[in-house]
PDB file of C-alpha atoms in Angstrom:
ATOM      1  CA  UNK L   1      -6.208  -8.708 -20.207  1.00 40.00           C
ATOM      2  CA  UNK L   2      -4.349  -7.191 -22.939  1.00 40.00           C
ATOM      3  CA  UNK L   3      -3.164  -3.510 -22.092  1.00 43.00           C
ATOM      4  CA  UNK L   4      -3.082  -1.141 -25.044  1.00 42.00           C
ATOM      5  CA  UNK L   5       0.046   0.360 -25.497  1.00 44.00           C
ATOM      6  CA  UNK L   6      -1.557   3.634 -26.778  1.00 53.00           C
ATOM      7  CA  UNK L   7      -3.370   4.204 -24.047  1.00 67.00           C
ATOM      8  CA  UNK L   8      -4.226   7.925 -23.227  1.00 86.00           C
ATOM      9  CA  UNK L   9      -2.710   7.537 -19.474  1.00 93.00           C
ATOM     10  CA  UNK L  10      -1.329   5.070 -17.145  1.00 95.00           C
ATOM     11  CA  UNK L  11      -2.797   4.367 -13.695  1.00 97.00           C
ATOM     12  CA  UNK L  12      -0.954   2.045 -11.865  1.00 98.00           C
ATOM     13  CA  UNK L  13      -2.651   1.250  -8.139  1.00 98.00           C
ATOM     14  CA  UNK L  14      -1.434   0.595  -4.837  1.00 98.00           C
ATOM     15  CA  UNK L  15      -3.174  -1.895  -2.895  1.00 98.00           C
ATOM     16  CA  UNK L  16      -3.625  -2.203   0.480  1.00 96.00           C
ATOM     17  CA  UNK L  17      -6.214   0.815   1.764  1.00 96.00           C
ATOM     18  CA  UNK L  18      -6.212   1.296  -1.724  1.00 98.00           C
ATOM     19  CA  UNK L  19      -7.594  -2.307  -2.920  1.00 98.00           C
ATOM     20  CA  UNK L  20      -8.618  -4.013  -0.127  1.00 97.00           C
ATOM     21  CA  UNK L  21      -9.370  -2.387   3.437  1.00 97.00           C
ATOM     22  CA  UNK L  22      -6.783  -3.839   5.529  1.00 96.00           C
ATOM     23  CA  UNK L  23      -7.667  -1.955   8.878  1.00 92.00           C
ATOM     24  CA  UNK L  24      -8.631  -5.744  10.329  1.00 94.00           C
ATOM     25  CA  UNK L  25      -6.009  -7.850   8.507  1.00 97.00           C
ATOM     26  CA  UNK L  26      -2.420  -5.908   8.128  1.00 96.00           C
ATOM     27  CA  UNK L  27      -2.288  -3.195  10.409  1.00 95.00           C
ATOM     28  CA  UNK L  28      -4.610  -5.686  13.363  1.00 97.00           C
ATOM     29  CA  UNK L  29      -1.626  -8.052  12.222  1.00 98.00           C
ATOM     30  CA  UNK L  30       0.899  -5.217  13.335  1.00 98.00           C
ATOM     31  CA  UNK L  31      -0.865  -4.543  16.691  1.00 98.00           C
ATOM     32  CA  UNK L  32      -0.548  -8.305  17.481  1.00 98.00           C
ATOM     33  CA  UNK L  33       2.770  -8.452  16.772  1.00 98.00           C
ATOM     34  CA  UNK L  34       4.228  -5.404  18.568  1.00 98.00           C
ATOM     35  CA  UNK L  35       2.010  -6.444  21.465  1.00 98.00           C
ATOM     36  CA  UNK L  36       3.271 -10.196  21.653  1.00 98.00           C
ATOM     37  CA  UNK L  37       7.162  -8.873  21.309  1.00 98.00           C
ATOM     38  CA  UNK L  38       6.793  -6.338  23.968  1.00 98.00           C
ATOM     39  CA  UNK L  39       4.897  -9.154  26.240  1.00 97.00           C
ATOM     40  CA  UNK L  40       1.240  -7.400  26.317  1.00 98.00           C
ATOM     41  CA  UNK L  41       2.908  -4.327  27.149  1.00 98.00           C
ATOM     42  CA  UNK L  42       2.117  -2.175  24.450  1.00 98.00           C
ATOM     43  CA  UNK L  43      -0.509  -2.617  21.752  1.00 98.00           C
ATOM     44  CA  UNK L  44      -0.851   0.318  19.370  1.00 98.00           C
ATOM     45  CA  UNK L  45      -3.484   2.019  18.014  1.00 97.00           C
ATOM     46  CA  UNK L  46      -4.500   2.400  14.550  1.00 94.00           C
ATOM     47  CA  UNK L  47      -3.491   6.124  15.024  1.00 94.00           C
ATOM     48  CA  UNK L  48      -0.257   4.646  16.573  1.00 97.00           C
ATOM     49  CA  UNK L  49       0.658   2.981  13.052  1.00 97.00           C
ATOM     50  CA  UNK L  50      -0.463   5.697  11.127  1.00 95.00           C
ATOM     51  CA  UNK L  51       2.142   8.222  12.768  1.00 96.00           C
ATOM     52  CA  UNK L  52       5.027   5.908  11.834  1.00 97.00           C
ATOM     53  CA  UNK L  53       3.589   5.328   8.142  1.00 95.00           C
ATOM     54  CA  UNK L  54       3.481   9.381   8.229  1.00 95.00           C
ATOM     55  CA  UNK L  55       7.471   9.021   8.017  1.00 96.00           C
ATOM     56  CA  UNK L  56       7.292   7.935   4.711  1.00 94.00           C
ATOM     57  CA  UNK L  57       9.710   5.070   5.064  1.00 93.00           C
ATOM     58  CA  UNK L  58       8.006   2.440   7.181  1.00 95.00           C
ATOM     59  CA  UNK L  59       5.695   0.369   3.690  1.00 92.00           C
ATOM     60  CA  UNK L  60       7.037  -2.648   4.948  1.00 95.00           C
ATOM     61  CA  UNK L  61       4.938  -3.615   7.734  1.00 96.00           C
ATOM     62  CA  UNK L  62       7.061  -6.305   9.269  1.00 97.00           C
ATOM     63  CA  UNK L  63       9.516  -3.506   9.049  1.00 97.00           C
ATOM     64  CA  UNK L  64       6.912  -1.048  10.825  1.00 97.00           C
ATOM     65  CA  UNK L  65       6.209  -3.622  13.719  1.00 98.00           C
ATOM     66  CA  UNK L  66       9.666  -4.299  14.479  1.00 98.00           C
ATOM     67  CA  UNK L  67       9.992  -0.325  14.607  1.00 98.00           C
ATOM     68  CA  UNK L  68       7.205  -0.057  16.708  1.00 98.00           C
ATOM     69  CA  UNK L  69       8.690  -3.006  19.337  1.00 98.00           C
ATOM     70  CA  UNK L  70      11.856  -0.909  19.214  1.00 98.00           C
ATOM     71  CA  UNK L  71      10.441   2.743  20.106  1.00 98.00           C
ATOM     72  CA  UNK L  72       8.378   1.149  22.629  1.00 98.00           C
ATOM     73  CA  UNK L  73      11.494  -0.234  24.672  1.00 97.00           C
ATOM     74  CA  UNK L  74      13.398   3.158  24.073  1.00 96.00           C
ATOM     75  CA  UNK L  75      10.602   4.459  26.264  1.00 96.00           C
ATOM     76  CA  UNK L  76      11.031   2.113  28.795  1.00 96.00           C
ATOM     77  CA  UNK L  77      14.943   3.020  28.622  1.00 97.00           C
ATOM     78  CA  UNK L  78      16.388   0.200  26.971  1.00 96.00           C
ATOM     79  CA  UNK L  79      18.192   1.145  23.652  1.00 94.00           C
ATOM     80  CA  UNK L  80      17.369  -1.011  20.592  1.00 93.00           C
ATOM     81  CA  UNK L  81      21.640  -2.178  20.692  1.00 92.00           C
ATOM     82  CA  UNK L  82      20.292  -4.109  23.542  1.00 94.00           C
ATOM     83  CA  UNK L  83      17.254  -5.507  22.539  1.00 94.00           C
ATOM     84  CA  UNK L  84      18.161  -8.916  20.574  1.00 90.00           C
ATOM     85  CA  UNK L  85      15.267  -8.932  17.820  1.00 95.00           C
ATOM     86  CA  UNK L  86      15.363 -11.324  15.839  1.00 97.00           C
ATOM     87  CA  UNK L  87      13.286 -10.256  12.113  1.00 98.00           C
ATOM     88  CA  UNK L  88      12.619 -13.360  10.777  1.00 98.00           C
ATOM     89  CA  UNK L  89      10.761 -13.967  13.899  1.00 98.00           C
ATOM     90  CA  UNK L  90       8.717 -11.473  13.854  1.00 98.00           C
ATOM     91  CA  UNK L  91       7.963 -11.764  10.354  1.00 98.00           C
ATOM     92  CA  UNK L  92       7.035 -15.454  11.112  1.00 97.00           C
ATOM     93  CA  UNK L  93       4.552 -14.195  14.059  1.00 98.00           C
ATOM     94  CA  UNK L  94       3.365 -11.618  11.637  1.00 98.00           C
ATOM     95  CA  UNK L  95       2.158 -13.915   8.841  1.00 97.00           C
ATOM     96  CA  UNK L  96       0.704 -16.926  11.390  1.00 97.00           C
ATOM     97  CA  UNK L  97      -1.523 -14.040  11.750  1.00 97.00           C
ATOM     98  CA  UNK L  98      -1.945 -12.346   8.725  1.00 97.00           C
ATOM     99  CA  UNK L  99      -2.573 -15.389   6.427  1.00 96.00           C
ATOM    100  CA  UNK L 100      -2.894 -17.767   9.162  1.00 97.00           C
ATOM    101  CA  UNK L 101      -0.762 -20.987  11.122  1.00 95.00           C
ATOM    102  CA  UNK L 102      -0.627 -23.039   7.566  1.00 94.00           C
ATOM    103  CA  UNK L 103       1.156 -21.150   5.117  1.00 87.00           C
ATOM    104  CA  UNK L 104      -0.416 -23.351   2.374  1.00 89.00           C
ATOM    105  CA  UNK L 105      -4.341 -23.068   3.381  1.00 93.00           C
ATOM    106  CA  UNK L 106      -4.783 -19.682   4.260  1.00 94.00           C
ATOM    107  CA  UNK L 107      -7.127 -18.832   7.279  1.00 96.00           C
ATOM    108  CA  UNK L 108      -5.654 -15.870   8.810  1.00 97.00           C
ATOM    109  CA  UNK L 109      -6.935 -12.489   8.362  1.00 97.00           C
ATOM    110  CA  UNK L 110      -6.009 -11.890   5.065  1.00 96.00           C
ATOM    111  CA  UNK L 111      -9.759 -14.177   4.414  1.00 94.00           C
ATOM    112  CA  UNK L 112     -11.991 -11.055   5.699  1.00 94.00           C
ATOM    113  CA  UNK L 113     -10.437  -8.285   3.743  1.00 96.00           C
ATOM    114  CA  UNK L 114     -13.350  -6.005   2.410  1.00 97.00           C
ATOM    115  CA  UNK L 115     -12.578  -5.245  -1.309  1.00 97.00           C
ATOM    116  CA  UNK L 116     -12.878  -1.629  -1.960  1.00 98.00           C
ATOM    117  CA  UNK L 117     -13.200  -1.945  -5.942  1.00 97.00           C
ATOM    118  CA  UNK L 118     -15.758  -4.077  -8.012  1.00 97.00           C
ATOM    119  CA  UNK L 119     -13.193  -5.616 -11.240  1.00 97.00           C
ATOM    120  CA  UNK L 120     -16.218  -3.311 -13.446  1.00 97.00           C
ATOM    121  CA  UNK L 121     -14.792  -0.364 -12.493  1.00 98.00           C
ATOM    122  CA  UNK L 122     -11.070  -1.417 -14.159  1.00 98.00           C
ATOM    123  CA  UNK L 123     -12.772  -2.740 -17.174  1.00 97.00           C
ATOM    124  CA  UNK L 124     -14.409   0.737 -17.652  1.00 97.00           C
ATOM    125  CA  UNK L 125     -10.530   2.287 -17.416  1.00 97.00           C
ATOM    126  CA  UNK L 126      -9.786  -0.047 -20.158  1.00 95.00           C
ATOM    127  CA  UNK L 127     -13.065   0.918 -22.146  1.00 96.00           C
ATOM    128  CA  UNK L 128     -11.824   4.845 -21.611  1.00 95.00           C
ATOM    129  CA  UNK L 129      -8.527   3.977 -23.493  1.00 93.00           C
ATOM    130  CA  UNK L 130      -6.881   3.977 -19.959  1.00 94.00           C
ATOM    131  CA  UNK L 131      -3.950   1.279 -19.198  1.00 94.00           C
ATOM    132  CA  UNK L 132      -3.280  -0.004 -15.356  1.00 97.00           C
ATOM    133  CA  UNK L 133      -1.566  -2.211 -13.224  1.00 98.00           C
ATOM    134  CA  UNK L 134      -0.605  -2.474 -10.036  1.00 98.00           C
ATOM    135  CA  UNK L 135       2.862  -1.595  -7.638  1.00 98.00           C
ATOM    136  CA  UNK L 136       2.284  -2.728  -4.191  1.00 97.00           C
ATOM    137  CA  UNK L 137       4.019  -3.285  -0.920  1.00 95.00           C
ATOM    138  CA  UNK L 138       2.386  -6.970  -0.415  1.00 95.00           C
ATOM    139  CA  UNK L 139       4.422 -10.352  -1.031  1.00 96.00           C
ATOM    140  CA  UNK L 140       3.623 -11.502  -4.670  1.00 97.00           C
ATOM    141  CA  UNK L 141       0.881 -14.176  -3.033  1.00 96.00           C
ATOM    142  CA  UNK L 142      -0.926 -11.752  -1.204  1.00 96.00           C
ATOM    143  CA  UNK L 143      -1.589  -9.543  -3.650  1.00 97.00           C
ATOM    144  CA  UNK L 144      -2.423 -12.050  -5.837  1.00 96.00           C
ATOM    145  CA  UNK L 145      -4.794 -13.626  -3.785  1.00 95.00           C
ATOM    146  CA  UNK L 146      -7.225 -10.544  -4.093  1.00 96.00           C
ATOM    147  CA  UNK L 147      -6.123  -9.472  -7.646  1.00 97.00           C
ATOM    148  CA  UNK L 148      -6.853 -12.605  -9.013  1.00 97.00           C
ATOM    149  CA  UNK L 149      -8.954 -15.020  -6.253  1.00 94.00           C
ATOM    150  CA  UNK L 150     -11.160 -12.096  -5.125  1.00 95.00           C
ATOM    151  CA  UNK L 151     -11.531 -10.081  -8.095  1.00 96.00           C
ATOM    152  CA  UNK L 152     -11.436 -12.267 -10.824  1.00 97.00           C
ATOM    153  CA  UNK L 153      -8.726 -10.717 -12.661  1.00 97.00           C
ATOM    154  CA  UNK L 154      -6.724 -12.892 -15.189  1.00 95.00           C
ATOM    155  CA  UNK L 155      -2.602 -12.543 -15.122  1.00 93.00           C
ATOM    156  CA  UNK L 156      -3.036  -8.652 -13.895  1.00 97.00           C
ATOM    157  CA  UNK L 157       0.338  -6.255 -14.498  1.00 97.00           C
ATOM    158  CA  UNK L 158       1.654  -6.977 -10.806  1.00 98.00           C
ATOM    159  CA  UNK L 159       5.139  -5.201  -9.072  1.00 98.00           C
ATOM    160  CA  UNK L 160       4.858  -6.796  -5.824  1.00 98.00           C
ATOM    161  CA  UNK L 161       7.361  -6.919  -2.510  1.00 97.00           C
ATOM    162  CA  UNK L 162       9.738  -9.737  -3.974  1.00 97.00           C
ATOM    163  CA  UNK L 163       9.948  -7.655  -8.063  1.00 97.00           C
ATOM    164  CA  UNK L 164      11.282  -4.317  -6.398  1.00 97.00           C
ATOM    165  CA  UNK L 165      12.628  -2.312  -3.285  1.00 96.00           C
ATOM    166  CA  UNK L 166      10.208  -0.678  -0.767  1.00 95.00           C
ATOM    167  CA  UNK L 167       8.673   2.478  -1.781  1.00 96.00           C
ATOM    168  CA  UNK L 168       9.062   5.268  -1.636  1.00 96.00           C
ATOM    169  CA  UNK L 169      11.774   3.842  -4.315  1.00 97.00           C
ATOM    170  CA  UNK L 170      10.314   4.401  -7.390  1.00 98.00           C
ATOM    171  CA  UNK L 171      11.991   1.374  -9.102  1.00 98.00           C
ATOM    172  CA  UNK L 172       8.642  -1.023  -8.539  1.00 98.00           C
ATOM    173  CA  UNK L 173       6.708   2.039 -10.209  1.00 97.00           C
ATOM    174  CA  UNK L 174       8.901   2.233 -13.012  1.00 97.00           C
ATOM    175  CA  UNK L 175       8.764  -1.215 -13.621  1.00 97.00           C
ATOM    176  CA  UNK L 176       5.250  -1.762 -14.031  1.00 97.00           C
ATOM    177  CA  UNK L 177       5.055   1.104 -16.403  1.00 96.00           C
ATOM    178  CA  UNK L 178       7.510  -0.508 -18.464  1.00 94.00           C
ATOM    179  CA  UNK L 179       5.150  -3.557 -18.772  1.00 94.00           C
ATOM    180  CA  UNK L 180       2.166  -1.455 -19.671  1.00 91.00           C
ATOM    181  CA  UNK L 181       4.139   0.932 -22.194  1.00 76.00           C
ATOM    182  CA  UNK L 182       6.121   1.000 -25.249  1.00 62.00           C
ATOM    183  CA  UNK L 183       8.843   3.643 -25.658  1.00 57.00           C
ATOM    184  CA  UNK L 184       5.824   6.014 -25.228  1.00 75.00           C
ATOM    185  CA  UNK L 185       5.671   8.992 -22.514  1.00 86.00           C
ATOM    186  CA  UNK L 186       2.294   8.791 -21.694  1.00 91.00           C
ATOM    187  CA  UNK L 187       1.008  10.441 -18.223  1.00 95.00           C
ATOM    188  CA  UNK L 188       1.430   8.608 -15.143  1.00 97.00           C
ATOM    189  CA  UNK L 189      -1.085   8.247 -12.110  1.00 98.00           C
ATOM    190  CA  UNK L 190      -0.324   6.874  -9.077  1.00 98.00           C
ATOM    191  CA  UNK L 191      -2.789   5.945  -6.337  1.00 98.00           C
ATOM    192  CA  UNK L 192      -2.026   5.265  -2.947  1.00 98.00           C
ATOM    193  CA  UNK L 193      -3.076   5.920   0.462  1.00 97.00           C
ATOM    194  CA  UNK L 194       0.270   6.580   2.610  1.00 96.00           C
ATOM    195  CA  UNK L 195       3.132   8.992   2.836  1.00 96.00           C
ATOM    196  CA  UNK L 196       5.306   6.628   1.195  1.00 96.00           C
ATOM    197  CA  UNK L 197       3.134   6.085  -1.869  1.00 98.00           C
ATOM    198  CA  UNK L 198       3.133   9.853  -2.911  1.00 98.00           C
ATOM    199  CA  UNK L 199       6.757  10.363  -2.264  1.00 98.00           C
ATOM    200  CA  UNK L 200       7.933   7.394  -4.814  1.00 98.00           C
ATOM    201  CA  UNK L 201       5.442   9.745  -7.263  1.00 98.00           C
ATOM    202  CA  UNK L 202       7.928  12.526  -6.115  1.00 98.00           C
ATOM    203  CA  UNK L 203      11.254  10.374  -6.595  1.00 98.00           C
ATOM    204  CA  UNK L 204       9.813   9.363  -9.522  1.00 97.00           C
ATOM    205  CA  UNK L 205       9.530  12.778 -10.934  1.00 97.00           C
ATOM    206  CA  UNK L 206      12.915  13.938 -10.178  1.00 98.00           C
ATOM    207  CA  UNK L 207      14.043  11.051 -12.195  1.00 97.00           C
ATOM    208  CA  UNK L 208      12.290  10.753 -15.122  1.00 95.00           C
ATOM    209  CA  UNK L 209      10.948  14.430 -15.651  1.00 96.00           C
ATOM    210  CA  UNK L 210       9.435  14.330 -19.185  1.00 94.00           C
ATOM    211  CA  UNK L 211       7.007  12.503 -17.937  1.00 94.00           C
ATOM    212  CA  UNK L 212       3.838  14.189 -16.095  1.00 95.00           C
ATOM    213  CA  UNK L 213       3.561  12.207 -12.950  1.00 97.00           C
ATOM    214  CA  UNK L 214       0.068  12.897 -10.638  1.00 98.00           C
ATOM    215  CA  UNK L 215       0.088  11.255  -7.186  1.00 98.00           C
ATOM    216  CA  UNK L 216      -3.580  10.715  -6.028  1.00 98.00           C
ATOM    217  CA  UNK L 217      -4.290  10.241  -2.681  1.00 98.00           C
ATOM    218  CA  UNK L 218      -7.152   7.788  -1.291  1.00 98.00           C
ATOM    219  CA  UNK L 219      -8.432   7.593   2.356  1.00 98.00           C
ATOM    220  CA  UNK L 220      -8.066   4.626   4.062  1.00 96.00           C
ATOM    221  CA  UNK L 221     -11.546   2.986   5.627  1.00 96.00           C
ATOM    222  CA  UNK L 222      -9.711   3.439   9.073  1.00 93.00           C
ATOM    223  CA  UNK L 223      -9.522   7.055   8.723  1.00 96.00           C
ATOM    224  CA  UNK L 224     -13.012   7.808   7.800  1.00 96.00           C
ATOM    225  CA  UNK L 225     -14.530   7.037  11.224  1.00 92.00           C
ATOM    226  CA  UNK L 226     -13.855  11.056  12.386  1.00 95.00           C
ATOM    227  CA  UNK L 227     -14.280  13.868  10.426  1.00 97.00           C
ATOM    228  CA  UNK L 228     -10.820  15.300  11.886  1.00 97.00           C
ATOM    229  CA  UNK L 229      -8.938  12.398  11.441  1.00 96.00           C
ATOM    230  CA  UNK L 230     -10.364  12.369   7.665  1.00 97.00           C
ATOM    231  CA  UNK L 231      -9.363  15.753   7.142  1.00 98.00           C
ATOM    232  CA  UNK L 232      -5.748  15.626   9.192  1.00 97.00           C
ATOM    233  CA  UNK L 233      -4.904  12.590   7.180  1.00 97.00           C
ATOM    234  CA  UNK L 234      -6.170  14.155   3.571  1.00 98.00           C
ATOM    235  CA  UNK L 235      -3.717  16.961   4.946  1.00 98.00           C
ATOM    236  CA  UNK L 236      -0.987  14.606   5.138  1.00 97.00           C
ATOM    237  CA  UNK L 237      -1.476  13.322   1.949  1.00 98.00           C
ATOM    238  CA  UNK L 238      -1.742  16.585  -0.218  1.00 98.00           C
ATOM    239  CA  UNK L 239       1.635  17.808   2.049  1.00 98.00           C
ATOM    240  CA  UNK L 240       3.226  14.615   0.421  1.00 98.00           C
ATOM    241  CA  UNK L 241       2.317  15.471  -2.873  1.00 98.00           C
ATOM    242  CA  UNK L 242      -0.777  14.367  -3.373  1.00 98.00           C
ATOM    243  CA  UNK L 243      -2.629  16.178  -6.695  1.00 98.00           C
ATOM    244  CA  UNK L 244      -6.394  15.284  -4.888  1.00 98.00           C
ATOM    245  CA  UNK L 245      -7.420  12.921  -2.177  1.00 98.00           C
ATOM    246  CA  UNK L 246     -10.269  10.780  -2.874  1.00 98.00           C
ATOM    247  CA  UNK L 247     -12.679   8.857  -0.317  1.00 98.00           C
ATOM    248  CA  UNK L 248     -12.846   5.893  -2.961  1.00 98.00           C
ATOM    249  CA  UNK L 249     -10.239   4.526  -5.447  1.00 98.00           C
ATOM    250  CA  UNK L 250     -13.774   4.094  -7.534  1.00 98.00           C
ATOM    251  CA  UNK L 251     -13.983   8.150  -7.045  1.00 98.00           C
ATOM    252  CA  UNK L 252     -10.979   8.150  -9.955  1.00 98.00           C
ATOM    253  CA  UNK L 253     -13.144   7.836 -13.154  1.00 97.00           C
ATOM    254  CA  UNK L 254     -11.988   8.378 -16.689  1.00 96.00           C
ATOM    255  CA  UNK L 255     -13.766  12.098 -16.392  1.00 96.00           C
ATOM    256  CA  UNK L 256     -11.522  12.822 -13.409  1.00 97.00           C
ATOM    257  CA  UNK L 257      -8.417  11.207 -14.797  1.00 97.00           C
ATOM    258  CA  UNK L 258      -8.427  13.242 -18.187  1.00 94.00           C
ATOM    259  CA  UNK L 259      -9.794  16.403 -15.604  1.00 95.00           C
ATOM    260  CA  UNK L 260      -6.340  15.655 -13.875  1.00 96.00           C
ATOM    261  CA  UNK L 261      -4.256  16.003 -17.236  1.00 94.00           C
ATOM    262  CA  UNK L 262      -5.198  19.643 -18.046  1.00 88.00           C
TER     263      UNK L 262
END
C-alpha cells in the first residue's frame, strides 16, 4: 500500500489490545511464566498485570514477568539482589509459550489471537485521505504475523520491538511518522490501550510541539467483562492523556478523527 504523503492526518496504531486481543496469548503467556519462576507459587491475575502496566514503564512483557517474579519474592522477604534471574531464560519460557516449543512452526498461543479489526476498516482510512502505520511493542515477527498473515496486509509501515526503544519513548513513534510523511506537520493520532502508549503521545509532545499530537485510548477485551473495571481502566487512560477512550479501534472513523482535529 502506497501512503499518501498529503494525507489530512496520521494514525499510527498500537497493536496488542489494540489489534489483536491478547488476553489468552501475551498476558496468559505472562501468568505462565511468573507462575513457573516462582514454582506454582504465584500466578497473577489479569488485574495483577494490569496494575504493573498502570506504571507506565512495564510494555515489555518479558520485562513485566520478570517484574512480577521479583515483587512476588520481595513479599516473601527475599530481595531481588538475591534472587539469581536469569532474563534470557525467562524470555525463552515466555516465547515456548507464546509462539510455541518450535520457534520456526508456530503453535503457541500467538495461533488463537482474536483480531479486533477487519483490513476494510484501514482501507476506508486510506479512502478518507488518512495515512497509518503501526508502532508496537511486539518482536518484528509477531507483529507481522497478524499484520500481514492474518490480515492480509502487503509490506504495512511497521516500528516494531527490534526498530526502536520501549515506549513510552517516543523514538518508535517518531519513526514511523517519518515513513508515512514528508517534511509535512500533519496531525498525529496515536492509539493504544496502556499507560505507556499515551505517555510516549505525551513525550512526544514535549518534543516536537508544532505538531498536534491526540492520544486515543482503546479498551482492552479483558477489561470489558465489568462495568467498573471498564470504567476504572477508561479512567486510567484519560489520566494518562488520553483525548477519548474507545471500546473498538473500529470506533475511530474518519468522522471521529477529523471531529478530534477541531
Amino acid at each position: 500500500m502506497t501512503q499518501e504523503t498529503s494525507a489530512k492526518a496520521i494514525v499510527v496504531f498500537d497493536i496488542d489490545g489494540v489489534i489483536r486481543d491478547v488476553g489468552g496469548s501475551y498476558r496468559r503467556a505472562i501468568a505462565d511464566t511468573v507462575e513457573h519462576f516462582t514454582a506454582n507459587a504465584y500466578r497473577p491475575t489479569s488485574l495483577d498485570i494490569d496494575q504493573l502496566k498502570s506504571e507506565g514503564v512495564w510494555n515489555n512483557d518479558w520485562e513485566a514477568s520478570q517484574e512480577l517474579i521479583y515483587r512476588y519474592f520481595q513479599t516473601q522477604a527475599i530481595p531481588r539482589e538475591q534472587l539469581q534471574l536469569n532474563y534470557n531464560t525467562i524470555v525463552a519460557f515466555f516465547q515456548s509459550r507464546y509462539r510455541g516449543p518450535n520457534p520456526d512452526n508456530w503453535t503457541g498461543y500467538i495461533c488463537d489471537e482474536p483480531l479486533l479489526l477487519e483490513s476494510s476498516y484501514l482501507e476506508q482510512l486510506t479512502s478518507a485521505g488518512i495515512g497509518w502505520g503501526f508502532f508496537s511493542g511486539a518482536t518484528r515477527a509477531s507483529a507481522n504475523y497478524i499484520l500481514q498473515k492474518r490480515l492480509g496486509l502487503k509490506s504495512p509501515i511497521l516500528v516494531a520491538m527490534e526498530d526502536a526503544p520501549s515506549k513510552p519513548d517516543p523514538t518508535g513513534l517518531f519513526a514511523t511518522i517519518r515513513l508515512l510523511a514528508i517534511d509535512k506537520l500533519q496531525p498525529v493520532i496515536y492509539v493504544g490501550d496502556t499507560v505507556a502508549d499515551m505517555y510516549t503521545v505525551e513525550k512526544a509532545r514535549s518534543v516536537e510541539p508544532d505538531r498536534t499530537w491526540i492520544g486515543v485510548g482503546i479498551l482492552p477485551p479483558h477489561v470489558q467483562e465489568t462495568v467498573a473495571r471498564r470504567e476504572a481502566y477508561a479512567e486510567t487512560l484519560r489520566e494518562a492523556g488520553a483525548a477519548i477512550v474507545l471500546s473498538n479501534v473500529q470506533e475511530l472513523t474518519s468522522v471521529q478523527i477529523q471531529e478530534l482535529l477541531r
